Short mmCIF file of C-alpha atoms in Angstrom, two decimals:
data_model
loop_
_atom_site.label_atom_id
_atom_site.label_comp_id
_atom_site.label_asym_id
_atom_site.label_seq_id
_atom_site.Cartn_x
_atom_site.Cartn_y
_atom_site.Cartn_z
CA MET Y 188 29.52 -5.68 -6.93
CA ASN Y 189 28.55 -2.87 -4.60
CA ILE Y 190 25.07 -3.17 -3.29
CA LEU Y 191 23.24 -0.28 -1.55
CA ALA Y 192 20.43 -1.61 0.73
CA PHE Y 193 17.93 0.79 2.08
CA GLN Y 194 15.38 0.83 4.89
CA ARG Y 195 13.80 -2.65 4.81
CA VAL Y 196 15.69 -5.68 3.63
CA GLU Y 197 15.35 -8.74 5.93
CA LYS Y 198 18.59 -9.79 7.65
CA PRO Y 199 18.82 -13.36 6.15
CA VAL Y 200 18.66 -11.82 2.68
CA LEU Y 201 21.28 -9.24 3.57
CA ASP Y 202 23.57 -11.90 4.91
CA GLN Y 203 23.16 -13.95 1.74
CA LEU Y 204 23.94 -10.88 -0.45
CA LYS Y 205 27.06 -10.21 1.65
CA GLN Y 206 28.47 -13.63 0.74
CA ASN Y 207 29.02 -12.42 -2.90
CA HIS Y 208 28.94 -8.63 -2.77
CA THR Y 209 29.96 -5.56 -0.85
CA VAL Y 210 26.72 -4.52 0.89
CA ARG Y 211 26.03 -1.37 2.84
CA PHE Y 212 22.69 -1.02 4.64
CA PHE Y 213 21.25 2.45 5.31
CA LYS Y 214 18.16 3.25 7.45
CA ASN Y 215 16.59 6.59 8.39
CA VAL Y 216 19.32 8.69 6.80
CA ASP Y 217 18.97 11.94 4.87
CA THR Y 218 19.63 10.65 1.32
CA THR Y 219 20.44 14.11 0.03
CA LYS Y 220 23.04 14.94 2.70
CA ASP Y 221 24.43 11.89 4.48
CA PRO Y 222 28.06 11.70 3.44
CA GLU Y 223 28.38 7.87 3.86
CA PHE Y 224 25.31 7.24 1.85
CA LEU Y 225 26.33 9.59 -0.99
CA SER Y 226 29.83 8.14 -1.09
CA PHE Y 227 28.55 4.57 -1.44
CA LEU Y 228 25.89 5.67 -3.89
CA ASN Y 229 28.60 6.94 -6.21
CA LYS Y 230 30.00 3.46 -6.53
CA ALA Y 231 26.77 1.39 -6.21
CA ASP Y 232 26.11 -1.25 -8.90
CA GLY Y 233 22.67 -2.04 -7.44
CA ILE Y 234 20.07 -0.78 -5.09
CA ILE Y 235 17.67 -2.92 -3.07
CA GLY Y 236 15.17 -1.70 -0.49
CA LEU Y 237 12.00 0.14 0.25
CA ASP Y 238 10.87 3.80 0.07
CA LEU Y 239 14.06 5.15 -1.39
CA ASN Y 240 13.14 8.02 -3.71
CA VAL Y 241 15.04 7.16 -6.77
CA ASP Y 242 14.70 10.36 -8.76
CA GLN Y 243 16.83 12.06 -11.30
CA PRO Y 244 19.15 13.87 -8.74
CA LEU Y 245 19.84 10.61 -7.02
CA ILE Y 246 20.38 8.69 -10.31
CA ASN Y 247 22.81 11.44 -11.37
CA GLN Y 248 24.97 10.55 -8.29
CA ALA Y 249 25.04 6.80 -9.25
CA PRO Y 250 27.06 6.51 -12.42
CA ASN Y 251 27.63 2.75 -12.01
CA LEU Y 252 24.01 1.88 -11.29
CA LYS Y 253 22.71 -1.04 -13.23
CA ILE Y 254 19.50 -2.12 -11.36
CA VAL Y 255 17.04 -0.88 -8.73
CA SER Y 256 15.21 -3.69 -6.94
CA ASN Y 257 12.10 -2.39 -4.99
CA VAL Y 258 11.03 -4.59 -2.03
CA SER Y 259 7.42 -3.67 -2.83
CA VAL Y 260 4.79 -4.26 -5.44
CA GLY Y 261 4.35 -0.45 -5.84
CA TYR Y 262 7.08 1.58 -7.42
CA ASN Y 263 5.82 5.25 -7.45
CA ASN Y 264 9.17 6.00 -5.66
CA LEU Y 265 11.03 5.23 -8.90
CA ASP Y 266 11.57 7.65 -11.75
CA ILE Y 267 10.99 4.99 -14.34
CA GLU Y 268 11.46 7.38 -17.28
CA THR Y 269 14.89 8.52 -16.17
CA LEU Y 270 15.91 4.95 -15.25
CA THR Y 271 14.98 3.68 -18.66
CA LYS Y 272 16.81 6.54 -20.45
CA ARG Y 273 19.93 5.51 -18.44
CA ASN Y 274 19.40 1.87 -19.24
CA ILE Y 275 18.95 1.04 -15.52
CA MET Y 276 16.67 -1.85 -14.84
CA ALA Y 277 13.84 -1.44 -12.30
CA THR Y 278 12.04 -4.37 -10.58
CA ASN Y 279 9.39 -5.00 -7.93
CA THR Y 280 7.87 -7.88 -6.04
CA PRO Y 281 4.34 -8.55 -7.23
CA GLY Y 282 2.09 -11.38 -6.22
CA ILE Y 283 3.80 -12.34 -2.91
CA LEU Y 284 1.92 -9.87 -0.75
CA THR Y 285 -1.58 -10.24 -2.27
CA ASP Y 286 -3.17 -12.37 0.42
CA THR Y 287 -1.45 -10.57 3.31
CA VAL Y 288 -2.63 -7.18 2.19
CA ALA Y 289 -6.09 -8.59 1.57
CA ASP Y 290 -6.15 -10.00 5.07
CA MET Y 291 -5.11 -6.54 6.46
CA VAL Y 292 -7.88 -4.74 4.39
CA PHE Y 293 -10.46 -7.08 5.98
CA GLY Y 294 -8.89 -6.45 9.35
CA LEU Y 295 -9.52 -2.80 8.85
CA ILE Y 296 -13.19 -3.50 7.73
CA LEU Y 297 -13.90 -5.62 10.77
CA SER Y 298 -12.01 -3.33 13.22
CA THR Y 299 -13.81 -0.25 12.01
CA ALA Y 300 -17.26 -1.72 11.65
CA ARG Y 301 -17.12 -3.48 14.99
CA ARG Y 302 -15.17 -0.70 16.74
CA LEU Y 303 -12.63 -3.19 17.97
CA PRO Y 304 -9.69 -0.88 18.89
CA GLU Y 305 -12.05 1.63 20.51
CA LEU Y 306 -13.72 -1.01 22.57
CA ASP Y 307 -10.42 -2.75 23.46
CA HIS Y 308 -9.24 0.62 24.84
CA TYR Y 309 -12.59 0.93 26.70
CA VAL Y 310 -12.05 -2.44 28.45
CA LYS Y 311 -8.37 -1.87 29.26
CA SER Y 312 -9.12 1.59 30.68
CA GLY Y 313 -11.42 0.07 33.25
CA ASN Y 314 -14.65 1.54 31.86
CA TRP Y 315 -16.53 -1.76 31.42
CA VAL Y 316 -18.39 -1.85 34.72
CA GLU Y 317 -21.88 -2.55 33.45
CA SER Y 318 -23.62 -3.93 30.43
CA LEU Y 319 -23.11 -1.87 27.30
CA ASP Y 320 -25.90 0.07 25.64
CA SER Y 321 -26.40 0.90 21.96
CA THR Y 322 -23.90 3.78 21.99
CA HIS Y 323 -21.12 1.19 21.97
CA TYR Y 324 -22.62 -1.02 19.22
CA GLY Y 325 -20.93 -1.45 15.82
CA THR Y 326 -22.40 -2.43 12.54
CA ASP Y 327 -22.57 -5.85 10.71
CA VAL Y 328 -20.18 -6.71 7.92
CA HIS Y 329 -21.81 -9.89 6.62
CA HIS Y 330 -24.40 -9.48 3.77
CA LYS Y 331 -23.40 -5.89 3.26
CA THR Y 332 -22.12 -4.29 0.00
CA VAL Y 333 -18.45 -3.81 -0.52
CA GLY Y 334 -17.14 -1.61 -3.34
CA ILE Y 335 -13.55 -2.24 -4.43
CA ILE Y 336 -11.79 0.45 -6.33
CA GLY Y 337 -8.93 -1.29 -8.21
CA MET Y 338 -9.59 -4.90 -9.14
CA GLY Y 339 -6.03 -6.17 -9.48
CA ARG Y 340 -4.56 -9.19 -7.58
CA ILE Y 341 -5.28 -7.68 -4.22
CA GLY Y 342 -8.78 -6.52 -5.26
CA LEU Y 343 -9.61 -10.12 -6.37
CA ALA Y 344 -8.32 -11.46 -3.04
CA ILE Y 345 -10.59 -8.92 -1.17
CA ALA Y 346 -13.58 -9.90 -3.25
CA GLN Y 347 -13.00 -13.57 -2.53
CA ARG Y 348 -12.98 -12.95 1.18
CA ALA Y 349 -16.07 -10.71 0.96
CA HIS Y 350 -18.11 -13.12 -1.25
CA HIS Y 351 -17.14 -16.52 0.17
CA GLY Y 352 -16.44 -15.51 3.80
CA PHE Y 353 -19.03 -12.87 4.55
CA ASP Y 354 -21.76 -13.39 1.88
CA MET Y 355 -21.19 -9.75 0.69
CA LYS Y 356 -22.42 -8.21 -2.47
CA VAL Y 357 -19.33 -7.10 -4.49
CA ILE Y 358 -19.21 -4.01 -6.67
CA TYR Y 359 -15.96 -2.97 -8.37
CA HIS Y 360 -14.46 -0.17 -10.45
CA SER Y 361 -11.40 -0.69 -12.40
CA ARG Y 362 -9.69 0.51 -15.67
CA THR Y 363 -10.96 -2.59 -17.29
CA LYS Y 364 -13.74 -5.07 -16.60
CA LYS Y 365 -12.66 -8.30 -14.86
CA PRO Y 366 -14.57 -11.28 -16.06
CA GLU Y 367 -12.84 -13.50 -13.43
CA ALA Y 368 -14.34 -11.41 -10.63
CA GLU Y 369 -17.72 -11.39 -12.15
CA GLU Y 370 -17.67 -15.14 -12.66
CA ARG Y 371 -16.13 -16.24 -9.40
CA PHE Y 372 -17.64 -13.76 -7.06
CA GLN Y 373 -20.72 -12.45 -8.87
CA ALA Y 374 -19.05 -9.02 -8.78
CA ARG Y 375 -20.72 -6.23 -10.74
CA TYR Y 376 -18.69 -3.54 -12.59
CA ALA Y 377 -19.86 -0.03 -11.86
CA SER Y 378 -18.83 3.49 -12.47
CA LEU Y 379 -16.95 5.16 -9.63
CA ASP Y 380 -19.96 7.35 -8.74
CA GLU Y 381 -22.34 4.27 -8.70
CA LEU Y 382 -19.91 2.38 -6.46
CA LEU Y 383 -19.63 5.23 -3.98
CA ARG Y 384 -23.45 5.70 -3.74
CA GLU Y 385 -24.19 1.96 -3.30
CA SER Y 386 -21.38 0.59 -1.08
CA ASP Y 387 -21.42 0.11 2.73
CA PHE Y 388 -17.69 -0.34 2.68
CA VAL Y 389 -15.52 1.48 0.09
CA CYS Y 390 -12.15 -0.12 -0.34
CA LEU Y 391 -9.44 1.77 -2.23
CA ILE Y 392 -6.70 -0.51 -3.43
CA THR Y 393 -5.25 1.18 -6.52
CA PRO Y 394 -1.64 1.93 -7.21
CA LEU Y 395 -0.52 5.53 -6.98
CA THR Y 396 -0.33 6.95 -10.49
CA LYS Y 397 -0.97 10.33 -12.13
CA GLU Y 398 -4.61 9.11 -12.67
CA THR Y 399 -5.20 8.01 -9.16
CA GLU Y 400 -3.44 10.71 -7.15
CA ARG Y 401 -6.07 12.56 -5.12
CA LEU Y 402 -8.81 10.32 -6.70
CA ILE Y 403 -11.02 10.43 -3.61
CA GLY Y 404 -11.92 13.85 -2.27
CA LYS Y 405 -14.69 16.14 -1.25
CA ARG Y 406 -17.03 15.24 -4.12
CA GLU Y 407 -16.51 11.50 -3.69
CA PHE Y 408 -17.07 11.47 0.02
CA SER Y 409 -20.27 13.42 -0.52
CA LEU Y 410 -21.60 10.69 -2.75
CA MET Y 411 -21.10 7.97 -0.06
CA LYS Y 412 -23.72 6.82 2.35
CA ASN Y 413 -23.68 8.52 5.71
CA SER Y 414 -23.34 4.94 7.12
CA ALA Y 415 -20.46 4.05 4.80
CA ILE Y 416 -16.97 3.20 6.05
CA PHE Y 417 -14.02 4.14 3.92
CA ILE Y 418 -10.92 1.86 3.79
CA ASN Y 419 -7.57 2.81 2.26
CA GLY Y 420 -5.04 0.17 1.63
CA SER Y 421 -3.41 1.84 -1.40
CA ARG Y 422 -1.26 4.94 -0.90
CA GLY Y 423 -1.93 8.03 1.16
CA ARG Y 424 -1.82 10.40 -1.84
CA THR Y 425 -4.72 8.66 -3.56
CA VAL Y 426 -6.93 10.54 -1.04
CA VAL Y 427 -7.35 14.22 -0.29
CA GLU Y 428 -6.73 13.77 3.39
CA GLU Y 429 -8.13 17.13 4.44
CA ASP Y 430 -11.43 16.26 2.62
CA LEU Y 431 -11.52 12.92 4.40
CA ILE Y 432 -11.14 14.77 7.75
CA GLN Y 433 -13.96 17.11 6.89
CA ALA Y 434 -16.18 14.25 5.79
CA LEU Y 435 -15.67 12.55 9.07
CA ASN Y 436 -16.16 15.77 11.12
CA HIS Y 437 -19.41 16.51 9.26
CA ASN Y 438 -20.70 12.89 9.55
CA GLU Y 439 -20.85 12.46 5.76
CA ILE Y 440 -19.38 8.99 6.36
CA ALA Y 441 -19.41 6.83 9.46
CA GLY Y 442 -15.81 5.94 9.77
CA ALA Y 443 -12.51 5.06 8.09
CA GLY Y 444 -9.82 2.38 8.30
CA LEU Y 445 -6.45 3.67 7.14
CA ASP Y 446 -3.11 1.87 6.59
CA VAL Y 447 -1.63 4.78 4.64
CA PHE Y 448 -1.46 8.55 4.97
CA GLU Y 449 -0.53 11.62 2.98
CA ASN Y 450 2.60 12.09 5.06
CA GLU Y 451 4.26 9.14 6.71
CA PRO Y 452 4.92 8.63 9.60
CA ILE Y 453 1.71 10.57 10.39
CA GLN Y 454 2.19 13.69 12.54
CA LEU Y 455 0.91 13.51 16.08
CA ASP Y 456 -1.31 16.59 15.56
CA ASN Y 457 -3.19 15.02 12.68
CA PRO Y 458 -6.95 15.16 13.52
CA LEU Y 459 -7.39 11.60 12.33
CA LEU Y 460 -5.57 10.37 15.43
CA GLN Y 461 -8.16 11.90 17.71
CA MET Y 462 -11.17 10.24 15.99
CA LYS Y 463 -12.60 7.14 17.67
CA ASN Y 464 -14.35 6.06 14.43
CA VAL Y 465 -11.00 5.92 12.57
CA VAL Y 466 -8.65 2.92 12.78
CA THR Y 467 -5.07 3.94 11.98
CA LEU Y 468 -2.17 1.56 11.12
CA PRO Y 469 1.45 2.31 10.39
CA HIS Y 470 1.46 1.19 6.77
CA ILE Y 471 1.68 -2.52 7.57
CA GLY Y 472 -0.19 -4.01 4.66
CA SER Y 473 2.48 -6.60 3.83
CA SER Y 474 4.16 -6.63 7.22
CA THR Y 475 4.12 -10.21 8.35
CA LEU Y 476 7.28 -12.26 9.04
CA GLU Y 477 6.60 -14.64 6.23
CA THR Y 478 5.66 -12.10 3.56
CA GLU Y 479 8.44 -9.62 4.34
CA LEU Y 480 11.03 -12.35 4.08
CA ALA Y 481 9.56 -13.60 0.80
CA MET Y 482 9.50 -10.11 -0.68
CA SER Y 483 13.09 -9.50 0.31
CA THR Y 484 14.05 -12.82 -1.19
CA LEU Y 485 12.37 -12.15 -4.47
CA ALA Y 486 13.92 -8.61 -4.63
CA ALA Y 487 17.33 -10.18 -4.06
CA LYS Y 488 16.68 -12.64 -6.89
CA ASN Y 489 15.63 -9.74 -9.21
CA LEU Y 490 18.82 -7.94 -8.14
CA GLN Y 491 21.24 -10.85 -8.64
CA THR Y 492 19.68 -11.87 -11.88
CA GLY Y 493 20.09 -8.30 -13.30
CA LEU Y 494 23.66 -8.04 -12.03
CA GLU Y 495 24.49 -11.30 -13.76
CA GLY Y 496 23.39 -9.71 -17.08
CA LYS Y 497 20.16 -11.70 -17.23
CA LYS Y 498 16.57 -10.48 -17.51
CA PRO Y 499 15.12 -10.23 -13.97
CA PRO Y 500 11.85 -12.09 -13.50
CA ASN Y 501 10.02 -8.93 -12.37
CA LEU Y 502 11.36 -6.25 -14.67
CA ILE Y 503 9.15 -3.11 -14.79
CA ASN Y 504 10.87 -1.16 -17.61
CA SER Y 505 11.18 -3.91 -20.19
CA ALA Y 506 12.39 -1.37 -22.75
CA VAL Y 507 15.82 -1.48 -21.06
CA TRP Y 508 16.09 -5.17 -21.89
CA ASP Y 509 14.64 -4.80 -25.32
CA ASN Y 510 17.30 -2.28 -26.17
CA LYS Y 511 20.23 -4.54 -25.22
#
């Protein structure tokens, strides 16, 4: 089979795929113009990778395509409707990255609340020449209230760390109530507005959908405490970024920890990069050696299973299989 690999597939997994298939790996190419990419796409039986926009124009240029295997739990880059109409399977890699992303979210909470990157730079710049005064103090995390928007696997893992590790009060907002969270972590379900008003740390961890796109904007930031810290570990487009910038400029919230942005990579003239009370990361939620390898391995398993004519373990559009 011809396998098109894109952007982020770990080398051991690529080497394994190459033992049985013709594999071409592409990175940082213009997928609408690059002649080598388009030529191989035309004969590709499967696609594996990250952040490839598999939309209708791309699908139209892949007449042999049987399966798209995302190296990600999210799949907002896939046109599921068109893939399903063409009987092309789509898969993702859920579960594996849960704890890794939850660790990263708590890293953002701690880094922002305790001003760790800012004070690290302060020391390395040679400014620590006397005892610090209160202008350099951070804020406590323990015994505070964390509001989690999106109580899926990752939300539950964040609640576990908050409740058991930091004795935090947990509030959550989700499409449905989560009895498991309420029983294990004494979490309380709340409306979005209630969560925003009451939380010291607001953690957004929803997938990007039509319902969640631009979910948090000017009105939502105005509801938050002036002392609140906003954490985004979901997708950049779940937030109205300009409204976040204004909320920070007007001291409507105290700070932000961001792993994702409206446009990635972030432009160097983005005001967020000049704010000391904002911690910025390059979308590394799942980026540890162990987790990335495990995700690529599962994605390859999904791909191989689908190419063998069997149902992949993480099939998103099950209607394709039901129609066989």
